[in-house]
Coordinates of C-alpha atoms in Angstrom, one line a residue:
M318 CA -30.4 -1.3 -4.6
F319 CA -29.0 -4.4 -3.0
P320 CA -25.4 -4.3 -1.7
G321 CA -24.4 -7.2 -4.0
S322 CA -25.5 -5.3 -7.1
C323 CA -23.6 -2.2 -5.9
D324 CA -20.4 -4.3 -5.7
D325 CA -21.0 -5.6 -9.2
I326 CA -21.3 -2.1 -10.6
I327 CA -18.1 -1.0 -8.9
R328 CA -16.3 -4.1 -10.1
Q329 CA -17.5 -3.5 -13.7
H330 CA -16.4 0.1 -13.5
K331 CA -13.0 -0.8 -12.2
A332 CA -12.5 -3.4 -14.9
A333 CA -13.7 -1.0 -17.7
C334 CA -11.4 1.8 -16.7
L335 CA -8.4 -0.4 -15.7
R336 CA -5.0 1.2 -16.3
V337 CA -1.5 1.0 -14.8
T338 CA -0.9 3.7 -12.3
A339 CA 2.5 2.9 -10.8
L340 CA 5.6 0.7 -11.5
V341 CA 8.7 -0.2 -9.5
T342 CA 11.4 -2.9 -9.8
C343 CA 12.8 -4.7 -6.8
K344 CA 14.9 -7.9 -6.7
D345 CA 14.2 -9.0 -10.2
L346 CA 10.4 -8.4 -9.9
L347 CA 8.3 -5.7 -11.6
W348 CA 5.6 -4.5 -9.2
I349 CA 2.6 -3.0 -11.0
G350 CA 0.0 -0.9 -9.4
T351 CA -3.4 -0.4 -11.1
S352 CA -6.4 2.0 -11.1
A353 CA -8.5 -0.8 -9.4
G354 CA -6.2 -0.9 -6.4
V355 CA -4.8 -4.3 -7.4
L356 CA -1.1 -4.9 -7.2
L357 CA 0.6 -7.4 -9.6
T358 CA 4.1 -8.8 -9.7
M359 CA 6.0 -10.1 -12.7
P360 CA 9.5 -11.6 -12.8
L361 CA 11.8 -9.5 -15.0
P362 CA 13.4 -11.5 -17.8
H363 CA 17.1 -11.4 -18.2
I364 CA 17.8 -9.6 -21.4
A365 CA 21.2 -9.6 -23.1
S366 CA 22.4 -7.3 -25.9
S367 CA 21.8 -10.2 -28.3
T368 CA 18.2 -10.8 -27.2
T369 CA 15.7 -10.3 -29.9
K370 CA 12.6 -11.9 -28.3
L371 CA 11.7 -13.6 -25.1
A372 CA 11.6 -17.4 -24.9
N373 CA 8.7 -17.4 -22.4
V374 CA 6.0 -14.9 -21.5
P375 CA 6.6 -13.8 -17.8
T376 CA 3.9 -14.9 -15.4
V377 CA 1.9 -12.2 -13.8
T378 CA 0.8 -12.8 -10.1
G379 CA -1.8 -10.9 -8.2
V380 CA -0.9 -9.7 -4.7
P381 CA -3.7 -10.7 -2.2
H382 CA -3.6 -7.2 -0.5
G383 CA -4.3 -3.9 -2.2
H384 CA -6.2 -0.7 -2.1
T385 CA -9.9 0.1 -2.6
G386 CA -8.9 3.0 -4.8
H387 CA -6.1 3.3 -7.4
V388 CA -2.5 2.8 -6.4
R389 CA -1.0 6.3 -6.2
F390 CA 2.7 5.2 -5.9
L391 CA 5.1 2.3 -5.5
T392 CA 8.6 2.5 -4.2
S393 CA 11.2 0.3 -2.8
V394 CA 13.4 1.1 0.3
E395 CA 16.4 -0.5 1.7
T396 CA 16.5 -0.4 5.5
T397 CA 18.6 -1.7 8.3
F398 CA 17.4 -3.2 11.5
G399 CA 18.8 -4.7 14.7
S400 CA 21.7 -3.5 16.8
T401 CA 23.3 -0.2 15.9
D402 CA 26.3 -0.9 18.2
V403 CA 28.4 -2.8 15.6
P404 CA 32.0 -3.2 16.6
H405 CA 34.2 -1.0 14.4
R406 CA 37.6 -2.8 14.9
N407 CA 37.3 -5.0 11.9
S408 CA 35.9 -3.2 8.8
Y409 CA 35.1 -6.5 7.1
K410 CA 33.0 -7.6 10.1
V411 CA 31.1 -4.3 10.1
K412 CA 30.2 -4.6 6.4
Q413 CA 29.2 -8.2 6.9
D414 CA 27.0 -7.4 9.9
Q415 CA 25.4 -4.4 8.1
R416 CA 24.6 -6.6 5.1
S417 CA 22.9 -9.3 7.2
N418 CA 20.8 -6.6 9.0
T419 CA 19.5 -5.1 5.7
R420 CA 16.1 -5.8 4.2
L421 CA 14.2 -4.4 1.3
L422 CA 10.6 -3.1 1.5
V423 CA 8.2 -2.4 -1.2
I424 CA 5.7 0.3 -0.3
S425 CA 2.4 1.1 -2.0
G426 CA 0.3 4.2 -1.3
G427 CA -3.3 4.6 -2.2
D428 CA -6.9 5.0 -0.9
G429 CA -8.2 2.4 1.4
Y430 CA -7.1 -1.2 2.1
E431 CA -8.7 -4.3 0.6
D432 CA -8.0 -8.0 1.2
F433 CA -8.8 -9.7 -2.1
R434 CA -8.7 -13.1 -0.6
T435 CA -12.1 -12.5 1.0
S436 CA -15.3 -11.4 -0.6
N437 CA -17.2 -11.1 2.7
L438 CA -19.0 -7.8 3.2
S439 CA -18.6 -6.4 6.6
E440 CA -20.0 -3.3 8.4
V441 CA -16.7 -1.5 8.0
A442 CA -16.5 -2.1 4.2
G443 CA -16.3 1.2 2.5
R444 CA -15.9 3.2 5.6
E445 CA -12.2 3.9 5.0
D446 CA -12.2 4.0 1.2
S447 CA -10.9 7.5 1.1
T448 CA -8.4 7.2 3.9
N449 CA -4.8 7.0 2.6
H450 CA -3.0 3.8 3.4
L451 CA 0.6 2.6 3.1
L452 CA 1.0 -1.1 2.5
L453 CA 4.5 -2.6 3.1
W454 CA 6.0 -5.8 1.9
N455 CA 9.2 -7.3 3.3
I456 CA 11.1 -8.6 0.2

């Protein structure tokens, strides 16, 4: 069998069995992990108590990096970085400095890593399919 036809079979199988495997929200975005290893984002609509239907269908966007196997989990984490020696004399200054040194990360866990922007086959393709990977996005 030729490598191209193997990839076609795998793609067909992933599409036929496609399901959502993980969800997380972060900064007004819904992150969606799939059984094909593809990650999607969708803006969360603002819904009021009087909302009966959405005016527009939210746009779904594919993330160019994902997993070769299904996405096992998605989570978001708030972390601080930079200097830990923040002066404590002025509590307002401390809170302001901590807020400016804070960032959000979205983390996905799954088998393998795949860059969906390229379709080039390389000699390492498939070698780490079953190795667990954590992918991090700075939000």
